[in-house]
Coordinates of C-alpha atoms (C1' of nucleotides) in Angstrom, one line a residue:
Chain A
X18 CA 7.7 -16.9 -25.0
X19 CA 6.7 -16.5 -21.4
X20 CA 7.8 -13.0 -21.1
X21 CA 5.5 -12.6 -24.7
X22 CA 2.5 -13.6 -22.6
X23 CA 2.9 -11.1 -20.0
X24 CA 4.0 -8.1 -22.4
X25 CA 1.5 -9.2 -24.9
X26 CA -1.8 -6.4 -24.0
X27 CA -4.1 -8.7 -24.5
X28 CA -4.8 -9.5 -20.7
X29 CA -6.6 -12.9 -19.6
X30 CA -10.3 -12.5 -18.1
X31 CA -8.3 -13.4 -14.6
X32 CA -6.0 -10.3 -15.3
X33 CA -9.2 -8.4 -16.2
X34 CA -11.5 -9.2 -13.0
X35 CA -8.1 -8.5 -10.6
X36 CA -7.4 -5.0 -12.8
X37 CA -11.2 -3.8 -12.0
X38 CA -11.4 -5.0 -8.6
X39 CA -8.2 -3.2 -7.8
X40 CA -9.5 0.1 -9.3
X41 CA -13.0 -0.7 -7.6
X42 CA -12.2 -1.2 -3.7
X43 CA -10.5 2.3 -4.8
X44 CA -13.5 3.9 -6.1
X45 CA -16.2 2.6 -3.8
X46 CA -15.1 0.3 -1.7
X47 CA -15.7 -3.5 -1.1
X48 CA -19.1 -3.2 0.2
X49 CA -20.8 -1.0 -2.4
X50 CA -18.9 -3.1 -5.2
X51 CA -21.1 -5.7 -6.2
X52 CA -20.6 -8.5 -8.9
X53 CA -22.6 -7.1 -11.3
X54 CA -19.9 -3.5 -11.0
X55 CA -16.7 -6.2 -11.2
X56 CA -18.0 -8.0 -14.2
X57 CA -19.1 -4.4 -16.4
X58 CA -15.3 -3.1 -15.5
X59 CA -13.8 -6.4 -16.2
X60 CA -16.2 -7.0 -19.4
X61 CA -15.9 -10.6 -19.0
X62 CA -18.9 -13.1 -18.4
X63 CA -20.1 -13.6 -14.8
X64 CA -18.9 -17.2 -15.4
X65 CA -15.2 -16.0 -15.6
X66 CA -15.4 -15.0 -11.7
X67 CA -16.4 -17.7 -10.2
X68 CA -14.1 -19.7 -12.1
X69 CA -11.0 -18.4 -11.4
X70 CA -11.9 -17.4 -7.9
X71 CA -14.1 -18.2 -5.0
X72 CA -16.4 -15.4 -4.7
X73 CA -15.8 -11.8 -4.5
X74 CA -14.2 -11.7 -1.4
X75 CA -11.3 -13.8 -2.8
X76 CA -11.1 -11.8 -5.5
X77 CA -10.4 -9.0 -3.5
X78 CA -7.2 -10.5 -2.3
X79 CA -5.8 -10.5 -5.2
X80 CA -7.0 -7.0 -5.9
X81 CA -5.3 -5.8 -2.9
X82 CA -2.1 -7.6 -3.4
X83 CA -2.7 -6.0 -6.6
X84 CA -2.6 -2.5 -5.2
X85 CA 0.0 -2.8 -2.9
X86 CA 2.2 -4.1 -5.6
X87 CA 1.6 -1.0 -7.5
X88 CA 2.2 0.8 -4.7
X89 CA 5.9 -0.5 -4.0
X90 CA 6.6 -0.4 -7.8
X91 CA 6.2 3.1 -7.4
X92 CA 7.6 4.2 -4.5
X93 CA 10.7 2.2 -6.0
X94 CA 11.0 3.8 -9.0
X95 CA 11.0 7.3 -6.7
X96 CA 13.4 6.0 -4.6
X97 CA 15.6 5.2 -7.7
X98 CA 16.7 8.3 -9.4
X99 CA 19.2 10.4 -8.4
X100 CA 17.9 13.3 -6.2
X101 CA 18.8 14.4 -2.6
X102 CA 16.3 12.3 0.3
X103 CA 14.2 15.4 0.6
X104 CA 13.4 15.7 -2.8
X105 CA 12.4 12.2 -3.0
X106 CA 10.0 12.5 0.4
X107 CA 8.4 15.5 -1.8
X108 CA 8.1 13.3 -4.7
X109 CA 6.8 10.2 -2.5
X110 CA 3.7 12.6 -1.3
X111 CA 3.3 14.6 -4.2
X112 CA 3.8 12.6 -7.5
X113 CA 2.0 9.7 -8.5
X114 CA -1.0 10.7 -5.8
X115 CA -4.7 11.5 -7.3
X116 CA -6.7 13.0 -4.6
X117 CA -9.4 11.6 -6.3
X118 CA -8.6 8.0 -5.9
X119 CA -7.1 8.5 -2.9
X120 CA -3.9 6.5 -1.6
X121 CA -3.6 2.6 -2.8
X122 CA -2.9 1.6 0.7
X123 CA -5.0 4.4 2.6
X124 CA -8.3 4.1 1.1
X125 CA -8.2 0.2 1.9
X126 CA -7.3 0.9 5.2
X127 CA -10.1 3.0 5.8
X128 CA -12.7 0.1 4.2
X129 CA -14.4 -1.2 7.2
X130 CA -15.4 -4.3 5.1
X131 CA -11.7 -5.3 4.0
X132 CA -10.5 -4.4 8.1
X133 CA -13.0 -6.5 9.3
X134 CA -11.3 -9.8 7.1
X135 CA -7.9 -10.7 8.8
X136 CA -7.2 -12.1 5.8
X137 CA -7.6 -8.9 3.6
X138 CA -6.4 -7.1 6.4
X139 CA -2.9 -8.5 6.4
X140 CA -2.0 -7.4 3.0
X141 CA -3.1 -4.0 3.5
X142 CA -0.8 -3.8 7.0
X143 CA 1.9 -5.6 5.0
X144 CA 1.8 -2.6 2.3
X145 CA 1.8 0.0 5.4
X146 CA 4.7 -1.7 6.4
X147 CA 6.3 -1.4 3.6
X148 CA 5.7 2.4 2.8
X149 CA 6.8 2.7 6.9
X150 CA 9.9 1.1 6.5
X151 CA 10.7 3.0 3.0
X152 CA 10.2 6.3 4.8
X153 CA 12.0 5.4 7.6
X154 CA 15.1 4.1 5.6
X155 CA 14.5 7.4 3.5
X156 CA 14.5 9.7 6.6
X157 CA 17.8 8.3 7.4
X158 CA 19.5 8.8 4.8
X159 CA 18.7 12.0 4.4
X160 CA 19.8 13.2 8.1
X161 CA 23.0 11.7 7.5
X162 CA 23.4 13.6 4.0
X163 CA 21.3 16.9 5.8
X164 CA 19.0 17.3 3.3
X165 CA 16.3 16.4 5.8
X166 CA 15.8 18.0 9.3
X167 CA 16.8 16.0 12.5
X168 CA 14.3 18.3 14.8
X169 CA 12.3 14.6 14.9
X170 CA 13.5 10.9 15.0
X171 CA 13.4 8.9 12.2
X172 CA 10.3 6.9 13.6
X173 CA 8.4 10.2 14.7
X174 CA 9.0 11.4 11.4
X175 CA 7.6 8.6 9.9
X176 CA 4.9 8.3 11.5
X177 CA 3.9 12.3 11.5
X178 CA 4.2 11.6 7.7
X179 CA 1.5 8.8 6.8
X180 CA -0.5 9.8 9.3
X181 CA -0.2 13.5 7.8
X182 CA -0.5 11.7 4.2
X183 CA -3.8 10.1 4.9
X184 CA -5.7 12.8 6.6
X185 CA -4.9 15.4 3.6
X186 CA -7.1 13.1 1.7
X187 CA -10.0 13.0 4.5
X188 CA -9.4 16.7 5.6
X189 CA -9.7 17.8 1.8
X190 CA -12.7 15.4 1.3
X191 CA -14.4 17.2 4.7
X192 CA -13.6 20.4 4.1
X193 CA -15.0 19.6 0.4
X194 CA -11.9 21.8 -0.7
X195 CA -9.2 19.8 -2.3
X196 CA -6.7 22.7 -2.4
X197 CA -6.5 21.7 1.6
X198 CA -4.7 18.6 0.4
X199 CA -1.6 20.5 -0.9
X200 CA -1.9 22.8 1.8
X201 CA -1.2 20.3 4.3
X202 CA 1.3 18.2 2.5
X203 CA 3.7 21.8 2.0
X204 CA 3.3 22.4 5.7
X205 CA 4.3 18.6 6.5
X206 CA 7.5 19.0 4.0
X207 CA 8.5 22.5 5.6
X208 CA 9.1 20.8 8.6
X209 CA 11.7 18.6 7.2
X210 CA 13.5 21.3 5.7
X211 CA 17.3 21.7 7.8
Chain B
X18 CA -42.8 21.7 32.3
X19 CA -41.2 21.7 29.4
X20 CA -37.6 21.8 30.5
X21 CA -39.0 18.4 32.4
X22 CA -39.6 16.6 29.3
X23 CA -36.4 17.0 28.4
X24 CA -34.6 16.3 31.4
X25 CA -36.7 13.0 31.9
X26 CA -34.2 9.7 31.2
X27 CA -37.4 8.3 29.1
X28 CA -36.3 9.1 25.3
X29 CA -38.4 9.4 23.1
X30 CA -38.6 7.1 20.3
X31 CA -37.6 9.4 17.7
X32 CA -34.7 10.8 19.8
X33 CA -33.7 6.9 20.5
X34 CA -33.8 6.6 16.9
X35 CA -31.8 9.7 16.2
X36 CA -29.0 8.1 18.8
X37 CA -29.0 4.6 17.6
X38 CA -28.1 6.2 14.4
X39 CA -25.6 8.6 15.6
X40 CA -23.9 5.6 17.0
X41 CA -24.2 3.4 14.0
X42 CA -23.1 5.8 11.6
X43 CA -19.8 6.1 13.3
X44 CA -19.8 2.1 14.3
X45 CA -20.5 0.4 10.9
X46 CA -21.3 3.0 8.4
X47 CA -24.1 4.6 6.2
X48 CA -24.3 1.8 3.8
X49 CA -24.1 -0.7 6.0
X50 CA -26.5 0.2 8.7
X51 CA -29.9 -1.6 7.8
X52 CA -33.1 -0.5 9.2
X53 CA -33.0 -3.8 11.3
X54 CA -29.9 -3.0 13.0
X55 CA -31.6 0.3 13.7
X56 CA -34.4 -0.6 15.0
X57 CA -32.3 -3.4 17.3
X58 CA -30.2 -0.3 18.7
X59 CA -32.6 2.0 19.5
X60 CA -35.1 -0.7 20.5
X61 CA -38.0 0.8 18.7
X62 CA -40.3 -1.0 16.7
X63 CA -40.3 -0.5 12.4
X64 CA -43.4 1.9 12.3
X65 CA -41.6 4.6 14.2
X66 CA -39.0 4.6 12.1
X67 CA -41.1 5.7 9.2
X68 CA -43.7 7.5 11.2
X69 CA -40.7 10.3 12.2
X70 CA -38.6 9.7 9.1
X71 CA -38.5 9.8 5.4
X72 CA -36.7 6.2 5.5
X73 CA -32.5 5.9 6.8
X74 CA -31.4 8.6 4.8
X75 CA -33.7 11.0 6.5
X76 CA -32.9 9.5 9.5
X77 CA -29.2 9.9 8.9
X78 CA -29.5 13.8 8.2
X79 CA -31.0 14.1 11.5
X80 CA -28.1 11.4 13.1
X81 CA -25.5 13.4 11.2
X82 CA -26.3 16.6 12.5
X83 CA -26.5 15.0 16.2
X84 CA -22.7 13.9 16.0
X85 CA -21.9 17.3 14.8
X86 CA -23.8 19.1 17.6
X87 CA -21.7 16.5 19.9
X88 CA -18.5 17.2 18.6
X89 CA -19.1 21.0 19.1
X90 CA -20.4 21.0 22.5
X91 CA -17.3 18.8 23.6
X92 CA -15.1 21.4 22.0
X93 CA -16.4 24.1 23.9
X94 CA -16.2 22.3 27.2
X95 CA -12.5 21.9 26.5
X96 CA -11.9 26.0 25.7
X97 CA -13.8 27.2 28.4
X98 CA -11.5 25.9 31.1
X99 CA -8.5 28.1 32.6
X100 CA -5.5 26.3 31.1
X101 CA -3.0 27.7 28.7
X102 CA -3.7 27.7 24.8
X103 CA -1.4 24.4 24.3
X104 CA -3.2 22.3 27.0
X105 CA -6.0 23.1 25.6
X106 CA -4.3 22.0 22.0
X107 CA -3.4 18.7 23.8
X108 CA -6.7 17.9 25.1
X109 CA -8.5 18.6 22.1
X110 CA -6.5 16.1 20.3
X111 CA -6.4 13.4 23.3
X112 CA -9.2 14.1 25.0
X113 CA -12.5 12.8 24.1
X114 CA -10.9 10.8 21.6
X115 CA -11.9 6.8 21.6
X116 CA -9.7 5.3 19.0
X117 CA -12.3 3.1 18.1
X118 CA -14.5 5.1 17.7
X119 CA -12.9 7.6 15.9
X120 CA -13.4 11.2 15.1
X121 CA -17.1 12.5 15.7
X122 CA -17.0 13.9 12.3
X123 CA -13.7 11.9 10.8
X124 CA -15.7 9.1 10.5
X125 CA -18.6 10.7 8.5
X126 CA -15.8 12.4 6.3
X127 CA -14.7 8.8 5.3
X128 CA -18.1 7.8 4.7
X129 CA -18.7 7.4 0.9
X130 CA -22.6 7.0 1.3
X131 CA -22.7 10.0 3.5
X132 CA -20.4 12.1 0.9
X133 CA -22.0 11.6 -1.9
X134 CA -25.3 13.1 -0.7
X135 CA -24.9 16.5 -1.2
X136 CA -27.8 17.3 2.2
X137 CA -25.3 14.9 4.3
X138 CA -21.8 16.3 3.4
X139 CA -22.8 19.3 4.0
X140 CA -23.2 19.1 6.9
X141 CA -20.1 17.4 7.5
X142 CA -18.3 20.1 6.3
X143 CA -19.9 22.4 8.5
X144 CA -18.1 20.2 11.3
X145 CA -15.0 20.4 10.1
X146 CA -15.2 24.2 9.7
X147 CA -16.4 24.5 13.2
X148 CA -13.3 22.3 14.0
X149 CA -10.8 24.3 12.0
X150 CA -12.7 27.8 13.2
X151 CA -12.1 26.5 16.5
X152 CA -8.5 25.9 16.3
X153 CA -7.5 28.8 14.3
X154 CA -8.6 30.9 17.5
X155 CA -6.6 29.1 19.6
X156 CA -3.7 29.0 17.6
X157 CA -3.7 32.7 17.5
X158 CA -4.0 33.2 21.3
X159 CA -0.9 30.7 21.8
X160 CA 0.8 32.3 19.5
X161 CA 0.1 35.5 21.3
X162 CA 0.4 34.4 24.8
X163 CA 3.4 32.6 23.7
X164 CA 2.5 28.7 24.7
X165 CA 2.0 27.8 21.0
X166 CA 5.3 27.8 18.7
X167 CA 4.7 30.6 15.5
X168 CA 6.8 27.8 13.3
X169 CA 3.5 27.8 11.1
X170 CA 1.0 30.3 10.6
X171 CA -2.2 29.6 12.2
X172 CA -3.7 28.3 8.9
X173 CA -1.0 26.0 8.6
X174 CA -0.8 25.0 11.4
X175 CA -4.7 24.3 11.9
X176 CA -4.7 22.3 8.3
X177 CA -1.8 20.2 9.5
X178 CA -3.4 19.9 12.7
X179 CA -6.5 18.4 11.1
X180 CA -5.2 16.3 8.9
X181 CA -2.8 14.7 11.0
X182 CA -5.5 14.0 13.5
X183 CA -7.5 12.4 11.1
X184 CA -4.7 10.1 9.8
X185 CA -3.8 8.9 12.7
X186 CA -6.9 7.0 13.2
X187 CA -5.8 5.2 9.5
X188 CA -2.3 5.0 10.3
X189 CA -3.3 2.7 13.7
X190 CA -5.6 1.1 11.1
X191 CA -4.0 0.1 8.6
X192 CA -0.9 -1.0 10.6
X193 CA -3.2 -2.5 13.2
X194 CA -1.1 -0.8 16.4
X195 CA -3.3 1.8 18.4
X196 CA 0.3 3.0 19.8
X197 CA 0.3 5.0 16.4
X198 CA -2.3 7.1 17.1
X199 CA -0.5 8.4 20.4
X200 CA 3.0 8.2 18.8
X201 CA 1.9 10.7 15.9
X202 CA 0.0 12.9 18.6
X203 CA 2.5 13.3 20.5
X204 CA 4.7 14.2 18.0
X205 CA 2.2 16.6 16.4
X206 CA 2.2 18.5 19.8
X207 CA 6.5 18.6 20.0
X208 CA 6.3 20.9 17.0
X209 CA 3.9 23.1 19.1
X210 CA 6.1 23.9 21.7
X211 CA 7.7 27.1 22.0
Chain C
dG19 C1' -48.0 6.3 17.2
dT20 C1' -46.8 1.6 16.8
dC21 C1' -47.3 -3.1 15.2
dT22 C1' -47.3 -7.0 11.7
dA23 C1' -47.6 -8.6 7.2
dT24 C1' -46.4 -8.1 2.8
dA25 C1' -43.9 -6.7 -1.5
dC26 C1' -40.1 -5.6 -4.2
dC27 C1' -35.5 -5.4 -5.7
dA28 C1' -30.5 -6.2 -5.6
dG29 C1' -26.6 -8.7 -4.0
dG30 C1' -24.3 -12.8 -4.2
dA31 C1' -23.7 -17.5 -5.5
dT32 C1' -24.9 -22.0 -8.0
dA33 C1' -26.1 -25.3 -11.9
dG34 C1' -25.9 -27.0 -16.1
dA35 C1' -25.6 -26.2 -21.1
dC36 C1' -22.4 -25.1 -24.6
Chain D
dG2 C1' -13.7 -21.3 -19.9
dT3 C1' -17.7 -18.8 -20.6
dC4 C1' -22.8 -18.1 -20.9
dT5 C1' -27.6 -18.0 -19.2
dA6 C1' -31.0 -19.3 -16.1
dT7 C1' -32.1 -19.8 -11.6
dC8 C1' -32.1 -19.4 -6.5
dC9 C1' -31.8 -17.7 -1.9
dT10 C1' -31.2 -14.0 1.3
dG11 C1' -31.5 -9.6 3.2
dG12 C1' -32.2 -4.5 2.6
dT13 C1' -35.7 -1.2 2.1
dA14 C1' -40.2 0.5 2.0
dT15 C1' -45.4 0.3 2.1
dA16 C1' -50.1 -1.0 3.7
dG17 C1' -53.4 -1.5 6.8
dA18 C1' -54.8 -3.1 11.4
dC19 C1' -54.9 -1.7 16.2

DNA sequence: GTCTATACCAGGATAGAC
DNA sequence: GTCTATCCTGGTATAGAC
């Protein structure tokens, strides 16, 4: 019955309003997003926000536990299939990334608005920390099985990766060429390569 | 006479204008920069502001192009000295570099507003290709007077170089540790080394 | 050129009916 | 729970005096 509720596609107004706030701080941000935005994505009434939440700064907690959840989810289902560690590094950077919407965790971490709230900014350090400590577990593995390169340390290589990871987006965005994006992330894996 | 007026310490209020929102652009942002908090910085009253500009967008071309001009001139102070091509590397990536700040033209990259006006990116991009034309050449003459590794060809090395600049600034972000920006420099410039 | 006053609109939140 | 009406504030720009 339960489990009916949550497979059931008929979301509730609350599920809505999180759903388009997630894809919103994405798309432009928490600053430029204003109620009027949230409630035209959600299509719910304006009365459905302020019910369920406090404002739209409280909404955007949830949006952004929202996104980091999605995030894990998916570097999860990466980690679980059956390929050698440096096959699932290439499919951690490559697959499931739209260099349009940029990276669930990265583009939050680049909104001044959402930094500037320790609250907001919490959950977006706690989804870094969990895509650092994937990597780094990742990295391991994959020295010890020598499908990965042990010219760096695991934690150099881990942090050489995100920050690699979230400047492709801004270099690509700059350069107002997206094929920099793949550029960078194939010279990022050839250096892992034994 | 004329190289007096601009040697004399007494701005102008148009050029205090065009600093203020140099500065502010990088500090808080296009979008959220009002024409109060310009007017505040540069200590001006409102009429200037629209006597010398076409309102904050105008204003922001003019800013914009400032930064770039910045960013360029710092660049060349850094090449024309006598050190090797991968000193030079080094202090163009640690050099100059205020982590709060962040990048002269990074910043602007990141900036939604400022990227979705087609007269402001543009001239964001022509940063970044001043910044990528400038390390290409060096790239080349390290690779030629052998201080700079030839792991990566020079554009691959450039694009990395870029990008992982620019994501280091996110990476101390969004984990909320300024050691990461250093860490992932410094590990940038280890796969420099011959 | 610079100032003050004014106007207008949008963001964000509240109140009370249904 | 959801809707509509209302309200307050601040961003942005204009007008006209000096």
């Amino acid at each position: 019955m339960y489990l009916m509720m949550k497979m059931n596609n008929k979301r509730s107004s609350k599920e809505k309003l999180i759903e388009a706030m997630a894809d919103l701080l994405l798309e432009k941000g928490l600053a430029s997003t204003s109620p009027r935005d949230i409630l035209t994505r959600a299509e719910v009434g304006q009365g459905s926000l302020y019910h369920y939440f406090n404002g739209k700064e409280d909404l955007s907690l949830h949006a952004i536990k929202y996104n980091v959840e999605q995030l894990i989810s998916c570097n999860t289902s990466v980690l679980n299939t059956d390929k050698n560690a440096y096959s699932k590094l290439s499919d951690l950077l490559l697959k499931y990334r739209n260099i349009n919407r940029g990276c669930l965790v990265g583009q939050l971490a680049r909104d001044r608005s959402i930094m500037e709230n320790k609250e907001l900014a919490a959950e977006v350090t706690r989804g870094f920390e969990s895509m650092k400590q994937t990597l780094e577990n990742l990295i391991k593995i994959g020295i010890a099985e020598g499908s990965i390169s042990n010219v760096l340390a695991p934690l150099e290589a881990v942090t050489l990766i995100i920050s690699t990871l979230q400047g492709a987006y801004i270099s690509a965005k700059g350069l107002q060429d997206d094929s920099y994006f793949h550029l960078t992330i194939n010279t990022l894996l050839k250096i892992f390569i034994p």
